Short mmCIF file of C-alpha atoms in Angstrom, two decimals:
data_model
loop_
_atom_site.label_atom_id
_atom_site.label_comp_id
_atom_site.label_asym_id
_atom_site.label_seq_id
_atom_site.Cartn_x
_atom_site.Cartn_y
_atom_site.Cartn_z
CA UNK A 252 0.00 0.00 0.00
CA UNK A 253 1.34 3.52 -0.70
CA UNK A 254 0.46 6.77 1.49
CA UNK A 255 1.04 10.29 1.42
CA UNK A 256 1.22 12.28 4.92
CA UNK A 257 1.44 15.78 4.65
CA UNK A 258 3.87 16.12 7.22
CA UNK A 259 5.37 18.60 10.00
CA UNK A 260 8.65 17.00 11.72
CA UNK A 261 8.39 19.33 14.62
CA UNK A 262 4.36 17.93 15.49
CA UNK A 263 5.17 14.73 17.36
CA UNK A 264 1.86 13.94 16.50
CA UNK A 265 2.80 13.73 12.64
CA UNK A 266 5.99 12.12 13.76
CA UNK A 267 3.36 9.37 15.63
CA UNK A 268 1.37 9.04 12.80
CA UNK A 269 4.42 8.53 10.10
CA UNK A 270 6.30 6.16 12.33
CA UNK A 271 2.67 4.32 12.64
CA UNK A 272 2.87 4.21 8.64
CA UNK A 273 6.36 2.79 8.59
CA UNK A 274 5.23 0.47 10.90
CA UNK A 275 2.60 -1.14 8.90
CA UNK A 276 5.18 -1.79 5.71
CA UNK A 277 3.35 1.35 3.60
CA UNK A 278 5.25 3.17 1.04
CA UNK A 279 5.02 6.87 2.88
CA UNK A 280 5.22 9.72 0.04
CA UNK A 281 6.18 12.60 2.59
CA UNK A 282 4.99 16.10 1.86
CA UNK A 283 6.38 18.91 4.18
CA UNK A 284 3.99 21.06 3.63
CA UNK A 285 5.09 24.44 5.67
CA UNK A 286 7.73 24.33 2.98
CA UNK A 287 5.81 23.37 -0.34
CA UNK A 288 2.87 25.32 0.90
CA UNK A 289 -0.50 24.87 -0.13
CA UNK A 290 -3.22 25.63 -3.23
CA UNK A 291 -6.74 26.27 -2.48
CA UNK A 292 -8.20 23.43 -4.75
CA UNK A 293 -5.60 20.97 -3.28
CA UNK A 294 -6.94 21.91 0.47
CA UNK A 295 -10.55 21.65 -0.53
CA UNK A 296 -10.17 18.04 -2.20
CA UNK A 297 -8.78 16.90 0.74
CA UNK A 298 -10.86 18.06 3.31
CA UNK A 299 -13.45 16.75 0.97
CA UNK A 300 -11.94 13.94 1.04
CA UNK A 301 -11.74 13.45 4.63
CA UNK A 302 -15.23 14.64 5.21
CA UNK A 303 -14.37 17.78 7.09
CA UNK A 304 -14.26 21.45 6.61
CA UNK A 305 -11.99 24.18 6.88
CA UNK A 306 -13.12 25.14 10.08
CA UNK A 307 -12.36 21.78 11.30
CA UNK A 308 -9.29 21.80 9.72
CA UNK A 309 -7.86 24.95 11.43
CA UNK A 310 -5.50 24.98 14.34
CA UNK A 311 -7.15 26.99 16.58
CA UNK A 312 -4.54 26.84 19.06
CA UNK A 313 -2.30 28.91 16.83
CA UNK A 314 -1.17 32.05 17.33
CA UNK A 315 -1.66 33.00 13.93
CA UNK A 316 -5.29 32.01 14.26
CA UNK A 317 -5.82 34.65 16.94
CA UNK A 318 -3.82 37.50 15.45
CA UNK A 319 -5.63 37.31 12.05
CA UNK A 320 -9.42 37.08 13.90
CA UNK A 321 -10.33 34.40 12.59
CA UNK A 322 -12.92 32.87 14.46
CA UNK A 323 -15.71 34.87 12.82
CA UNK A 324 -14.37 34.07 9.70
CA UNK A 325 -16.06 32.05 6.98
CA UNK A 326 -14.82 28.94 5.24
CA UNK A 327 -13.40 31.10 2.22
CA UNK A 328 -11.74 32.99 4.46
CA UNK A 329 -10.05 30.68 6.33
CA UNK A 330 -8.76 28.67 2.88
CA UNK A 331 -7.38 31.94 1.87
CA UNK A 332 -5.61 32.21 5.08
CA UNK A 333 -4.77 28.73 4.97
CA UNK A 334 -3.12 29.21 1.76
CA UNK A 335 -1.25 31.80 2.80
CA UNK A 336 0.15 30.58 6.02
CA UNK A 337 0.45 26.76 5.86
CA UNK A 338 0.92 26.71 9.74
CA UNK A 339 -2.60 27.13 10.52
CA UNK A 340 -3.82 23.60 8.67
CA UNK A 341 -4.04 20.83 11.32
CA UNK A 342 -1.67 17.68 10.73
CA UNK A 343 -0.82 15.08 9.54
CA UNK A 344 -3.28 14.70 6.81
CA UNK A 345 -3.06 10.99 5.52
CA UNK A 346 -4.03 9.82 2.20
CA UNK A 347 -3.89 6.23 1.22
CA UNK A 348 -5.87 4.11 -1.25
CA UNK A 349 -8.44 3.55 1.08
CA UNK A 350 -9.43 7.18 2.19
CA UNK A 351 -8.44 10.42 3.98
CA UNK A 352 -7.80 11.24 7.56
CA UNK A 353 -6.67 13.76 9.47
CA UNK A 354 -4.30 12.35 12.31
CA UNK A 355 -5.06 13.67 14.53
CA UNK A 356 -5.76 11.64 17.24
CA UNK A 357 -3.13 9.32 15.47
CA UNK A 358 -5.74 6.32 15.45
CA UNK A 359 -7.99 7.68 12.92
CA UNK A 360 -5.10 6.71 10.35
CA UNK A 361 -5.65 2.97 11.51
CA UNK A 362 -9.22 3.57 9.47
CA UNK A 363 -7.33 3.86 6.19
CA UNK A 364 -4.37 0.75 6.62
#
């Protein structure tokens, strides 16, 4: 089976959930994605995908979040925002043949393996 998590090494929850990948024996694509950043249509697919929305997507516990006022704010409004500071899209995101998750907890990725 092959995966993709879109990864941050510094979120010991993403390391938890790609050490729980390498575990299994799955081919892990890994996509840093405070580096590569993200497009709007690529977030929207995969929150889709994983049956959530932007506003559960969001990590409401960053700073970022606060400074910017974004609580109030719409869905479009947070993608934008999203899109233009990776930081505030919760991780790991994990794609595999069998679905999308977001990690977080780490067991929902046992759903997709």
């Amino acid at each position: 089976m092959d995966a993709t998590i879109y990864h941050n090494p510094k979120c010991s929850t993403s390391r938890k959930a790609l050490a729980k990948l390498e575990d299994a024996g799955v081919e892990v694509t890994v996509v840093k994605y405070l580096t590569e950043g993200w497009s709007r249509s690529q977030l929207e697919k995969l929150f889709a995908d994983a049956g959530i929305t932007a506003r559960d997507a969001v990590r409401k516990r960053e700073a970022l979040y606060k400074e910017l006022g974004l609580a109030d704010a719409d869905d479009d409004a947070l993608l934008d925002a999203m899109v233009e500071h990776p930081v505030l899209v919760e991780r790991p995101f994990v794609v595999t043949p069998k679905g999308t998750r977001l990690g977080r907890p780490v067991e929902g990725v046992d759903e997709i393996l």
